[in-house]
Short mmCIF file of C-alpha atoms (C1' of nucleotides) in Angstrom, two decimals:
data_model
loop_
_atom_site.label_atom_id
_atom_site.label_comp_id
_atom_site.label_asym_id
_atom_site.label_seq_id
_atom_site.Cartn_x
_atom_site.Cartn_y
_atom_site.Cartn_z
CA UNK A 458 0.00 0.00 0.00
CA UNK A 459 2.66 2.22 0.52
CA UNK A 460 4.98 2.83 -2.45
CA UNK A 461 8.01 4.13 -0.24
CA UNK A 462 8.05 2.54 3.24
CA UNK A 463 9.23 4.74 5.82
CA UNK A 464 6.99 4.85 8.51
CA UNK A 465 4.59 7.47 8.21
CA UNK A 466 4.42 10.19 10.63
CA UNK A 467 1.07 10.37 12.82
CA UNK A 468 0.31 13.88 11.94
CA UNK A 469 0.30 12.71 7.92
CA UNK A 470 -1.93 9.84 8.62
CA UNK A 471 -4.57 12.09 10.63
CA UNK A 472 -4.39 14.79 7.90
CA UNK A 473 -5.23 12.19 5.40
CA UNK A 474 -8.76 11.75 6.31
CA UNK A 475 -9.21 15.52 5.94
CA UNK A 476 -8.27 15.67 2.46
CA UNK A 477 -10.38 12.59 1.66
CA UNK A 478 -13.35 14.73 2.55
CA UNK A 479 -12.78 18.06 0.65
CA UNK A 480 -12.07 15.80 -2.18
CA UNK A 481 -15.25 14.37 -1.90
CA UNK A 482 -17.07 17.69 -1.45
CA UNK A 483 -14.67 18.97 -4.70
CA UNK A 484 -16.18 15.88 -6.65
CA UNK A 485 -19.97 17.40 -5.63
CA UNK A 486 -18.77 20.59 -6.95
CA UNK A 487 -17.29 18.85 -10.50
CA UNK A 488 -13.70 20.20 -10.45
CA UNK A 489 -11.53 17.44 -11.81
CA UNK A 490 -8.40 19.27 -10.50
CA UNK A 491 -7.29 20.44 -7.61
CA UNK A 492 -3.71 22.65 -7.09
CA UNK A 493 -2.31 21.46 -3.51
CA UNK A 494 -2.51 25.86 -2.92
CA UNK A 495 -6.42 25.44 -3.49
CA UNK A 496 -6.13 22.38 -1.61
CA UNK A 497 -4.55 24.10 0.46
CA UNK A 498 -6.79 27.01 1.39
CA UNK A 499 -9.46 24.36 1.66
CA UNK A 500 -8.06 22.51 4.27
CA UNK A 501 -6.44 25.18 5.69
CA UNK A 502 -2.87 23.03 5.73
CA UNK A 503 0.12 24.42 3.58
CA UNK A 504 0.19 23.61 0.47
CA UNK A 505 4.08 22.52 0.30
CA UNK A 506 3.04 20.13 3.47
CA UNK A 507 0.10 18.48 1.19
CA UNK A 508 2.54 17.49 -1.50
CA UNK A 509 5.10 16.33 1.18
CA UNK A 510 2.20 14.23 2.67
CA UNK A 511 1.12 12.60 -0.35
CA UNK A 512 4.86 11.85 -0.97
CA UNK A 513 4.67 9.06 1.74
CA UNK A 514 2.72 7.34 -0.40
CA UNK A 515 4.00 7.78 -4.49
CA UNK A 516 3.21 10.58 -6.64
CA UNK A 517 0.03 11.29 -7.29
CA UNK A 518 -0.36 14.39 -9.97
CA UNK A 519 1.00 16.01 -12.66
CA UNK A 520 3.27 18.88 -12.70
CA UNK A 521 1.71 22.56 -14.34
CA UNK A 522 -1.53 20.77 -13.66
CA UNK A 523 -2.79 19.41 -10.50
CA UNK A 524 -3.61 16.66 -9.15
CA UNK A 525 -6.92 14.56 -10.61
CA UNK A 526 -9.76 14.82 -7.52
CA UNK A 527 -11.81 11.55 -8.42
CA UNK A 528 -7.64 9.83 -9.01
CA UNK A 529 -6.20 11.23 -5.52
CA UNK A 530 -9.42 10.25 -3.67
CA UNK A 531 -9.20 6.61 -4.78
CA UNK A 532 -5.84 6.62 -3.58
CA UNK A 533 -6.53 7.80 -0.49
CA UNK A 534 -8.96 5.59 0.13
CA UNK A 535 -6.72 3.03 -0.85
CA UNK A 536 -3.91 4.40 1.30
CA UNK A 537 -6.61 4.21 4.59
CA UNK A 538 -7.86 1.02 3.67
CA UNK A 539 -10.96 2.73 2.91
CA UNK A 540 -11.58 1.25 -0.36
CA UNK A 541 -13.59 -1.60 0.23
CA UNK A 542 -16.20 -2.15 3.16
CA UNK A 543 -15.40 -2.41 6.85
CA UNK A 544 -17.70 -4.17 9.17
CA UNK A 545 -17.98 -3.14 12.15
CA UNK A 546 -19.57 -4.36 15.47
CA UNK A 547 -20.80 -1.93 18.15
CA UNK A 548 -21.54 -2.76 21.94
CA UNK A 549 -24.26 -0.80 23.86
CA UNK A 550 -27.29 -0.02 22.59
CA UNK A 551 -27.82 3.01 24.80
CA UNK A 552 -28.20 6.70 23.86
CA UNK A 553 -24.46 6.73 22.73
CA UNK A 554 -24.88 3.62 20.66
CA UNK A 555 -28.24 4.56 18.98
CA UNK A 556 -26.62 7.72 17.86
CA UNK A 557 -23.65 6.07 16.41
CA UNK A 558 -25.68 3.69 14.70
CA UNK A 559 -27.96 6.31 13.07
CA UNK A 560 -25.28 8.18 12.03
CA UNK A 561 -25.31 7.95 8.03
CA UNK A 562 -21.56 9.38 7.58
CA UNK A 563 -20.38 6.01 8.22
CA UNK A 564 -21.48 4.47 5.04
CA UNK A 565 -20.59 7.54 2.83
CA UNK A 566 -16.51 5.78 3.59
CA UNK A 567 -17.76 2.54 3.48
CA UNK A 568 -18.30 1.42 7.01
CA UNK A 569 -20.44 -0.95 7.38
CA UNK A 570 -22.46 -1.44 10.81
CA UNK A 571 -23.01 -5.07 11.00
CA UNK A 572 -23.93 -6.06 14.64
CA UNK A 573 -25.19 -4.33 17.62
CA UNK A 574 -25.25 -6.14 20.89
CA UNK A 575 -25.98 -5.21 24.73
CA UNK A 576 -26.41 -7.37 28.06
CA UNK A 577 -29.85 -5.57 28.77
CA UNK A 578 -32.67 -8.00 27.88
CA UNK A 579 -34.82 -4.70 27.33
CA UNK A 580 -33.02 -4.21 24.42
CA UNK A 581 -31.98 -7.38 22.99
CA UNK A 582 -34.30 -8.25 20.02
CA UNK A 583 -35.11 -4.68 19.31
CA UNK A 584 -34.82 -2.61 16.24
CA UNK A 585 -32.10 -0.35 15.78
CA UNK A 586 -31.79 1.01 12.20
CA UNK A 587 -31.88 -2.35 10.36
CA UNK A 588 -30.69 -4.63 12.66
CA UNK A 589 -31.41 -6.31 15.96
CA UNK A 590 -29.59 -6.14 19.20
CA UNK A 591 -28.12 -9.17 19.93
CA UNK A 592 -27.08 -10.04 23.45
CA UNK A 593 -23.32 -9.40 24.17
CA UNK A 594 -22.89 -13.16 24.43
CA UNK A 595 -23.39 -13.66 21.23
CA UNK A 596 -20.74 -11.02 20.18
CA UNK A 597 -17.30 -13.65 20.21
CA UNK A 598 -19.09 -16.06 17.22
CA UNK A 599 -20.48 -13.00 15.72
CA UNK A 600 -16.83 -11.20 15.09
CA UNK A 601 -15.57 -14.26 14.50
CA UNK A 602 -17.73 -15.99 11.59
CA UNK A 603 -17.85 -12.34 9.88
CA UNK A 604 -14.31 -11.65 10.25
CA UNK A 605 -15.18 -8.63 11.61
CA UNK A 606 -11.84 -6.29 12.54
CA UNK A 607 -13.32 -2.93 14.21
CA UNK A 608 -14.93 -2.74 17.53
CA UNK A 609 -16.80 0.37 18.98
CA UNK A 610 -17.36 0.56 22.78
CA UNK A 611 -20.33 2.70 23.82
CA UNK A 612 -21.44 1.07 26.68
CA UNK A 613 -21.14 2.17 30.77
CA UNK A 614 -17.99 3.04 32.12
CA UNK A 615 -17.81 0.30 34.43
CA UNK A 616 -18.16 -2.20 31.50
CA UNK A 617 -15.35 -1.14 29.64
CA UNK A 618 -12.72 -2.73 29.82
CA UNK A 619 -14.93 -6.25 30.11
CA UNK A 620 -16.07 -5.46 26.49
CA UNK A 621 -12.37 -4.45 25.25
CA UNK A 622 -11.53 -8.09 26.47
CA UNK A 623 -14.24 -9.64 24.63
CA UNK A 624 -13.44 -7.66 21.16
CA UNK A 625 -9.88 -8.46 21.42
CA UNK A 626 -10.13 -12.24 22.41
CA UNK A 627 -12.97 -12.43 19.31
CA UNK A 628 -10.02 -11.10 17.06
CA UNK A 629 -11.15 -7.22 16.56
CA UNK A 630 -8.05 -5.82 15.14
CA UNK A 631 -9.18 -1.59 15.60
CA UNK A 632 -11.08 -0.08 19.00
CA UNK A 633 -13.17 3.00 19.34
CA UNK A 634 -13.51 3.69 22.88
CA UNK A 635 -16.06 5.97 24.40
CA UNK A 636 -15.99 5.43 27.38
CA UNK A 637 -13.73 8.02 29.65
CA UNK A 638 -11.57 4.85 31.06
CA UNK A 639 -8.77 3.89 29.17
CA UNK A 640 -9.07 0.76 28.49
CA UNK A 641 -6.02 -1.84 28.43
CA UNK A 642 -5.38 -4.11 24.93
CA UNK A 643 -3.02 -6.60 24.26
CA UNK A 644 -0.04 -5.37 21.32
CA UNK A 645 -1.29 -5.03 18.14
CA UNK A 646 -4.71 -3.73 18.36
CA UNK A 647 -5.47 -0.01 17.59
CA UNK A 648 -7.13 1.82 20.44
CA UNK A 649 -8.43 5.26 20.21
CA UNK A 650 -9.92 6.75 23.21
CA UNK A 651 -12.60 9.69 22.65
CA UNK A 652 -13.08 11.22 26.08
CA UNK A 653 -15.54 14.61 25.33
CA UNK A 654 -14.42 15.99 28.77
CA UNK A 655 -10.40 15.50 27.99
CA UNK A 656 -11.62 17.42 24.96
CA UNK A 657 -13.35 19.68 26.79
CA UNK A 658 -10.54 20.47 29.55
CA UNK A 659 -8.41 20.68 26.72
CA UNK A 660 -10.51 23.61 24.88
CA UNK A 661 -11.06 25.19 28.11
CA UNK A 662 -7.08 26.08 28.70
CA UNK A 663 -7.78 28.15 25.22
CA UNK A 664 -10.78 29.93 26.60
CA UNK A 665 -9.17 30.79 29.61
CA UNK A 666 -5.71 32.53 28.71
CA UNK A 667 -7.62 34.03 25.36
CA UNK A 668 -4.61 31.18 22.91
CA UNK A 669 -4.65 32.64 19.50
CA UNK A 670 -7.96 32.14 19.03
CA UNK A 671 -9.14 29.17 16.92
CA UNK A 672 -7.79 26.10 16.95
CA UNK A 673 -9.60 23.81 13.99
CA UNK A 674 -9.32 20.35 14.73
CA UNK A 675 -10.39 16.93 13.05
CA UNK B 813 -2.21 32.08 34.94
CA UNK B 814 0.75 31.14 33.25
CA UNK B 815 4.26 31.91 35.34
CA UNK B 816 6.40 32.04 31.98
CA UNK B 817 4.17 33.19 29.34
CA UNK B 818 5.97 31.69 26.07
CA UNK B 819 3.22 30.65 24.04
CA UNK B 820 2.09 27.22 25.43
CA UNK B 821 2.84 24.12 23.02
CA UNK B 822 -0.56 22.27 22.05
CA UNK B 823 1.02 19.24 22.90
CA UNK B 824 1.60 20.49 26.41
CA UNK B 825 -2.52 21.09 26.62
CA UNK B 826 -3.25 18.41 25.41
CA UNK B 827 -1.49 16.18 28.06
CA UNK B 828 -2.39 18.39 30.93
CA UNK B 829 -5.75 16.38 31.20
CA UNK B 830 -3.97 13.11 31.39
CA UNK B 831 -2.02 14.22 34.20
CA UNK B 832 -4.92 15.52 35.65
CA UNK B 833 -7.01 12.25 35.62
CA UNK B 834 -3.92 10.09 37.16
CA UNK B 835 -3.63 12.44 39.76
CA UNK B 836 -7.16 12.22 40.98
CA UNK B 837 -6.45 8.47 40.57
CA UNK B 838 -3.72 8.62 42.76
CA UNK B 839 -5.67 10.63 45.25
CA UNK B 840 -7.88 7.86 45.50
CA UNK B 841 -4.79 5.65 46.46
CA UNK B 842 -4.24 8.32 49.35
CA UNK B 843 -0.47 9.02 47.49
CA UNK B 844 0.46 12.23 48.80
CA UNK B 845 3.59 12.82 46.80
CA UNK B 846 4.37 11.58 43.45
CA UNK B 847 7.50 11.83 41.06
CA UNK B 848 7.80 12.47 37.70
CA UNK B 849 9.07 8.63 37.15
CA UNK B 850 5.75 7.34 38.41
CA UNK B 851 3.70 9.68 36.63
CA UNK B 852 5.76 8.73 33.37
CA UNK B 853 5.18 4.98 34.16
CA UNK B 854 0.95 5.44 34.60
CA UNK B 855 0.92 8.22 31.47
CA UNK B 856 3.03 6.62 29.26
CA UNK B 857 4.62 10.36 28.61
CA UNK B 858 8.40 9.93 29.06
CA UNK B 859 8.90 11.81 32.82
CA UNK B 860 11.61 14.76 31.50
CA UNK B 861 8.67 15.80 29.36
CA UNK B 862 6.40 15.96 32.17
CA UNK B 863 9.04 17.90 34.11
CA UNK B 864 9.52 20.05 31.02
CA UNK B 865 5.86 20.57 30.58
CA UNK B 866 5.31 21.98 34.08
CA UNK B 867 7.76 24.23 33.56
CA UNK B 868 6.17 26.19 31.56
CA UNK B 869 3.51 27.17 34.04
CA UNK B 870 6.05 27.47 36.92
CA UNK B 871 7.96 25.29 39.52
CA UNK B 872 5.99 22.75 41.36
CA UNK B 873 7.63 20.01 42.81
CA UNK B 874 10.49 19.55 45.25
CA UNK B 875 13.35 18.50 44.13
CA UNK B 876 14.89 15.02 45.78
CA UNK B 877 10.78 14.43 46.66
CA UNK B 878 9.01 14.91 43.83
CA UNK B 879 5.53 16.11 43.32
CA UNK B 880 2.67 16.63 46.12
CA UNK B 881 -0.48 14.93 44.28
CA UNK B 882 -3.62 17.48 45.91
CA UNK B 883 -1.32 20.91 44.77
CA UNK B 884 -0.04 19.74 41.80
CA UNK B 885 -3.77 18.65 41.03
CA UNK B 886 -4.87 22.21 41.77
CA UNK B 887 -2.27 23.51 40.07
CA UNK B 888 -3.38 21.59 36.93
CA UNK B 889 -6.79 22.66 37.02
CA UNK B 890 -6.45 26.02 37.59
CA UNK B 891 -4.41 26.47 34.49
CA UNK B 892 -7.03 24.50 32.08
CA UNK B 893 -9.59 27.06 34.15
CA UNK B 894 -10.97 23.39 35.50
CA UNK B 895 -10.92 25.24 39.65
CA UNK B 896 -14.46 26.63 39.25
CA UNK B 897 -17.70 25.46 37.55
CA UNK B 898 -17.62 26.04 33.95
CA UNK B 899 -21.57 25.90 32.47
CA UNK B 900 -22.17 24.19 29.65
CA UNK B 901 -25.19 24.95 27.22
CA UNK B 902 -26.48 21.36 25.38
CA UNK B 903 -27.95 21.70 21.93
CA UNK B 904 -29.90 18.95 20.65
CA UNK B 905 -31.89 16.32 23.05
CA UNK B 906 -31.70 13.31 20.42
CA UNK B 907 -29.99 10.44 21.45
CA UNK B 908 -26.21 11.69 21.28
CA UNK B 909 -27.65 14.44 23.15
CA UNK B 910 -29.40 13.21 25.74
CA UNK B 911 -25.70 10.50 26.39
CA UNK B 912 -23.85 13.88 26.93
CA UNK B 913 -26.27 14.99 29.93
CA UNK B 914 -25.94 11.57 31.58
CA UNK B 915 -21.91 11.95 31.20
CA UNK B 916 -21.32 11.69 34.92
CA UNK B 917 -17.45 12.49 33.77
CA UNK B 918 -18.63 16.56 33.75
CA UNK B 919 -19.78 16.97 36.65
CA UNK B 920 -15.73 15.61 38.44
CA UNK B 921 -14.35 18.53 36.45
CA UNK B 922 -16.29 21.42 37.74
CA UNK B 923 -18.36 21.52 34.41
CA UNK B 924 -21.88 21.85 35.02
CA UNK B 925 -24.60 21.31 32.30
CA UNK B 926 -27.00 24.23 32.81
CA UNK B 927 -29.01 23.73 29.34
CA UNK B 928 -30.49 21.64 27.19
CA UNK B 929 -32.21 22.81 23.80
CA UNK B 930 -33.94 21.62 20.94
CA UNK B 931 -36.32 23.04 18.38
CA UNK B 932 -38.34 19.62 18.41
CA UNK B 933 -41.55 20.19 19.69
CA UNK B 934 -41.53 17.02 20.59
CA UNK B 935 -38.78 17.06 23.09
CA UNK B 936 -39.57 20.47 24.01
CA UNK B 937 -40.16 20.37 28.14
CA UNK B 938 -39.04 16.55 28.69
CA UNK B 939 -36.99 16.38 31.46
CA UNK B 940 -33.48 14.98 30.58
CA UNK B 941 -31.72 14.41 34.07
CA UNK B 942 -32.76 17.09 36.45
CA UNK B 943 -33.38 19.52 33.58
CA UNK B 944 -36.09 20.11 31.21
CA UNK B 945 -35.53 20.85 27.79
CA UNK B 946 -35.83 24.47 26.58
CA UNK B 947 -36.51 25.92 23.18
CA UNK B 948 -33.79 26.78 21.01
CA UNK B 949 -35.20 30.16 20.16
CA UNK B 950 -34.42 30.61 24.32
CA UNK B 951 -30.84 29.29 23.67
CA UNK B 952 -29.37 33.56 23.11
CA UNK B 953 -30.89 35.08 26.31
CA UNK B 954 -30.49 31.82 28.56
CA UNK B 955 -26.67 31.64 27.14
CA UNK B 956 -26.89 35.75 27.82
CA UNK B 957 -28.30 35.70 31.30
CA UNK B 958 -25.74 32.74 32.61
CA UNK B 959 -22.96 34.07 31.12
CA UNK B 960 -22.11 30.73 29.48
CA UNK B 961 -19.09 30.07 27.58
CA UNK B 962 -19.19 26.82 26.77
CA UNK B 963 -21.77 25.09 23.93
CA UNK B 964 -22.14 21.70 22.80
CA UNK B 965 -23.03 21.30 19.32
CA UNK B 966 -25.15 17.53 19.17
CA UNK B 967 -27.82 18.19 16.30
CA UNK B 968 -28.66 16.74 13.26
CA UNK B 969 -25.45 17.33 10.61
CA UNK B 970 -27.88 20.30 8.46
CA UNK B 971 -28.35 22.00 11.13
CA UNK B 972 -24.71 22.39 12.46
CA UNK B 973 -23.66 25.63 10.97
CA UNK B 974 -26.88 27.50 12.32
CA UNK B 975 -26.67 26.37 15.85
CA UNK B 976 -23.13 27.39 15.62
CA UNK B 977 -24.05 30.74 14.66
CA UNK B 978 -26.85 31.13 17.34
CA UNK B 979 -24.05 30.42 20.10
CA UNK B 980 -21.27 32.89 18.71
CA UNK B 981 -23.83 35.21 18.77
CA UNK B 982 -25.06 34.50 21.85
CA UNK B 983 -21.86 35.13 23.27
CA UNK B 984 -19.99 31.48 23.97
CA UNK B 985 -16.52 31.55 23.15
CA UNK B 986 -15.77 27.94 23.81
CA UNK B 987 -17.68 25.44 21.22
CA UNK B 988 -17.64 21.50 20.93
CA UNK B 989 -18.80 20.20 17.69
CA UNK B 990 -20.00 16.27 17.29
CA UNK B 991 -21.54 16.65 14.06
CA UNK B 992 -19.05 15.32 10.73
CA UNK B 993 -19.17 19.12 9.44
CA UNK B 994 -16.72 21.74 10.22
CA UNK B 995 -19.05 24.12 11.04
CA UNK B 996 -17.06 28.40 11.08
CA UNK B 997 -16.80 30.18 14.10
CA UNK B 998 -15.67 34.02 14.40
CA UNK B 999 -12.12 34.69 15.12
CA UNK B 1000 -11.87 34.28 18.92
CA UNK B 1001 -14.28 31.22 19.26
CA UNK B 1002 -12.72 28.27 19.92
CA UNK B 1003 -13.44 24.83 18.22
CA UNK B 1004 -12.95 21.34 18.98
CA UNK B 1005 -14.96 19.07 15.80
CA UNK B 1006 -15.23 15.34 17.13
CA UNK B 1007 -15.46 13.33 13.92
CA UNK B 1008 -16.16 9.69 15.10
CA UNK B 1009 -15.69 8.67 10.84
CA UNK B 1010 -12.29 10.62 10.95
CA UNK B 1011 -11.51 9.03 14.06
CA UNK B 1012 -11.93 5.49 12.48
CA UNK B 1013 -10.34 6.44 8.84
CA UNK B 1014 -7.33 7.12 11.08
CA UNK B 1015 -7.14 4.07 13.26
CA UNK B 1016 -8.11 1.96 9.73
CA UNK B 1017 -4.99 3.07 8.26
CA UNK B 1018 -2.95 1.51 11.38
CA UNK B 1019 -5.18 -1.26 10.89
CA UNK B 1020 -3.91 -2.11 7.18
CA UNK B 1021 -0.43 -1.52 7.33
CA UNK B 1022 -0.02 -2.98 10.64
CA UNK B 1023 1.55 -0.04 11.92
CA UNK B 1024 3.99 -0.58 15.12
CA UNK B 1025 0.87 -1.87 17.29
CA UNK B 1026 -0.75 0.78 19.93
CA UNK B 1027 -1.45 3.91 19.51
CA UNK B 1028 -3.25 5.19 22.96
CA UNK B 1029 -4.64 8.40 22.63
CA UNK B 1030 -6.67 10.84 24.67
"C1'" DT C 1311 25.83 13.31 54.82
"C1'" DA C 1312 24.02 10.18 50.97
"C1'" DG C 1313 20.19 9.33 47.97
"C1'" DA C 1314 16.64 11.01 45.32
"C1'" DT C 1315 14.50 13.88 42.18
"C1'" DT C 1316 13.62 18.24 40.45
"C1'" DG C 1317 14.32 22.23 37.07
"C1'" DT C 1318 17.00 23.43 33.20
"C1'" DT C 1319 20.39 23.35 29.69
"C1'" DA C 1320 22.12 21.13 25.78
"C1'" DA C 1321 21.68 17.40 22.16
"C1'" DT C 1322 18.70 14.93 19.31
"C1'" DC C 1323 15.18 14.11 16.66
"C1'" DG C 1324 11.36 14.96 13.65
"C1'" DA C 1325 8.13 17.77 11.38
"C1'" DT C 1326 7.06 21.94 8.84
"C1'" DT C 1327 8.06 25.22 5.45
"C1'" DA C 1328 10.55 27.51 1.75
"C1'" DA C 1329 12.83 27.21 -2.46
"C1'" DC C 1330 13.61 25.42 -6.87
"C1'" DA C 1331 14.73 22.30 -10.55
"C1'" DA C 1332 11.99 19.03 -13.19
"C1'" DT C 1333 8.35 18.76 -16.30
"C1'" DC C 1334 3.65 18.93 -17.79
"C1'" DT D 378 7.46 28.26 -25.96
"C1'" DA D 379 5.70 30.40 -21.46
"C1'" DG D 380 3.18 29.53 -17.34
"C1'" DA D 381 1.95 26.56 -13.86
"C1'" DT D 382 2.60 23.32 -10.46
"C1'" DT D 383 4.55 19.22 -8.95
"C1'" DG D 384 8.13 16.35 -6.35
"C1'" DT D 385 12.14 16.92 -3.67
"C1'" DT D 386 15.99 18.91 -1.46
"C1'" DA D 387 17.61 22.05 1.84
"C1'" DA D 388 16.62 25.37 5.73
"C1'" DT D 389 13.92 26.33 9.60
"C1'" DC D 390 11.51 25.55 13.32
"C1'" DG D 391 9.80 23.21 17.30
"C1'" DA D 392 9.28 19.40 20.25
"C1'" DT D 393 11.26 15.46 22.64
"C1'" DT D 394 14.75 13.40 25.23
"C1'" DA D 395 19.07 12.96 27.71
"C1'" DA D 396 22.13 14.69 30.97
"C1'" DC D 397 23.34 17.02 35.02
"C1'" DA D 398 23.93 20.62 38.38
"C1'" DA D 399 20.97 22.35 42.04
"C1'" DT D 400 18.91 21.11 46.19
"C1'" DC D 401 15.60 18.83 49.13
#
DNA sequence: TAGATTGTTAATCGATTAACAATC
DNA sequence: TAGATTGTTAATCGATTAACAATC
C-alpha cells in the first residue's frame, strides 16, 4: 500500500482523512483538479506540506496541472484502507450507541455497521436502524464468523474494559472507545480513546488565557 | 495564569488532562507525593517531558521528593480554568444528546450542564436528568443571562452551521462540535470538531499496514 | 551526609516550510 | 514556448529526550 516505506508520521496519517473529505465535497462541486494551494486554502494546511504528505505514499499528480480529484481520492482511500467495506460491530445499545448507529456518515466511507449487541434484555431483540440487538454473548461467534476487525465501545464506564476483552479475544483488530476509562489491549490492536471531557478540559485552557484564538481540529 | 508566558505548546494542553485524571487516581490511592518517574510509568509520557511541561507554568515540585499529588492537582486545574464550575449549554436532546447529559465524567471537572435545547416540539419540556428541555429560540438570552461560555453542538449534521451561529452570537466563546461538518466560528471562538468517521479512517490506516501496534490516545 | 528527584540546559530528533529544478 | 505546479531537497523551526547541576 505504501509505495516508499518509511513509517509514516502520525500527523500525515490524521491529515489524510481531511483531504479525503474536501475531495469528496470537490467531486460534488465537478472540479476534476485540484492545485495542492487550493487544496490548500481548503483545508487550511500548507500547500508545500500536502505534497510532502502525499509523498509518503508515491506521486500522485501532474506537474503545471494538478492533481486529478476523483484519481487522488481513490488513492486515499486506498492508502486508509478505505476502499472496500469495513464491518464493524458496536456494543451498547444506549443513547451513545443509537446515535452512532444512526449516524449515516459512516457508510458515505464505506463502514459498514453489521452487529449491535448489549447485556440488557430490554433491548436485545429490538430494532435499531436495520438490525437487531443481539445479546453481548453472542458477540465472540459474531466477530468471529464475519471476520469482523473494528470494535466500537459505547457502553457504561464500568463495563469497559470487560467489552475491550471480549473484542480483542474475538479477534477485533481496531477499538473506538467511548468510554472516559482507558481501556487496556493486548499489542497489536489499535485503540483510540474519545473522552468529550479531555476534549473539553483541553478547549477550556484556550478559553481561559484568550490562545490565539481558533484552533480547527479533526 | 501562566508563570512564563511563552506561548504554550498544544502538545503540552493536550497532556495536561492526562495528568490531571492520574492524579485524581492517585488521590484515591491516598499518594500524597508523586514523582515524575511514576507519573511517566501510569501516562506513558516519558517523565523529563512531564518535568519540562510543568515548567512552563512554573515550579511545582520539590526536588529530591518529587511532586505533592492534591497541589499539583490544583495547580493543573487552575491552568485548564478546570478550579471553578464552567456551564455548559447542550444543543440537541436526540440520542447523542441526551448520552452527553448523563456523562457523569462533567460533573468531576467542575463543568456543570445548565441547558439543554432543541427546536423539536416534541422534546420540548421533557426532562433529561434534572433539567427540562428548553426551546432553542431561548438558547441567546439563557446563554446571555448565565454568562455561558461553553456550547455543545449535538444536532442533526444540516443544522450544524446554524446552531453554531446562534451560540457565537449568543456570546460562547468555547464550542464542541460532534456533528461530521466543520461548522465556522468568528475569530476568537474556539473549536474542537469530534469526527467519530475521521476518528476510524485514522485508526483503519494503522489497521492495514499494521503499523507498530498501539497507539493510545486521549 | 548520601540518595533522590527536580528544574533546566544542551543534544537529538522529527516535522514543517521555503525554495527550486523538473516537467507537464 | 511560457506559465503553472509538482516532487524533492535544503533550511527552519519546534518538540522530545538525555544529561546534570541544584537542592531537598
Amino acid at each position: 500500500m505504501r509505495s516508499k516505506s518509511k513509517r509514516v508520521p502520525e500527523g500525515v496519517v490524521e491529515r489524510l482523512p481531511l483531504y479525503l473529505d474536501t475531495l469528496l465535497a470537490l467531486a460534488d462541486t465537478r472540479q476534476a483538479t485540484v492545485s495542492s494551494a487550493r487544496l490548500g486554502e481548503l483545508t487550511g494546511v500548507n500547500p508545500a506540506q500536502i505534497r510532502r504528505d502525499l509523498t509518503h505514499f508515491g506521486s500522485f499528480g501532474q506537474r503545471g496541472v494538478g492533481y486529478d480529484v476523483g484519481a487522488l481520492t481513490t488513492h486515499i482511500q486506498r492508502i486508509l484502507g478505505a476502499d472496500h467495506a469495513n464491518r464493524i460491530a458496536l456494543v451498547g445499545a444506549g443513547n451513545l450507541g443509537t446515535a452512532i448507529a444512526n449516524y449515516s456518515a459512516l457508510d458515505t466511507h464505506g463502514f459498514v455497521l453489521s452487529g449491535v449487541f448489549d447485556n440488557d434484555p430490554a433491548k436485545v431483540g429490538r430494532d435499531l436502524g436495520r438490525l437487531h440487538v443481539q445479546h453481548v454473548d453472542q458477540l465472540d461467534e459474531f466477530i468471529r464468523s464475519l471476520e469482523i476487525a473494528i470494535g466500537i465501545i459505547a457502553v457504561p464506564t464500568v463495563a469497559a474494559q470487560d467489552v475491550a476483552d471480549r473484542l480483542c479475544r474475538a479477534g477485533v483488530r481496531c477499538i473506538l472507545n467511548y468510554t472516559p476509562v482507558s481501556v487496556v489491549v493486548p499489542e497489536g490492536v489499535v485503540l483510540h480513546n474519545t473522552d468529550p471531557v479531555h476534549e473539553l478540559l483541553h478547549t477550556l485552557y484556550y478559553l481561559s488565557t484568550r490562545g490565539e484564538g481558533d484552533l480547527a481540529e479533526g
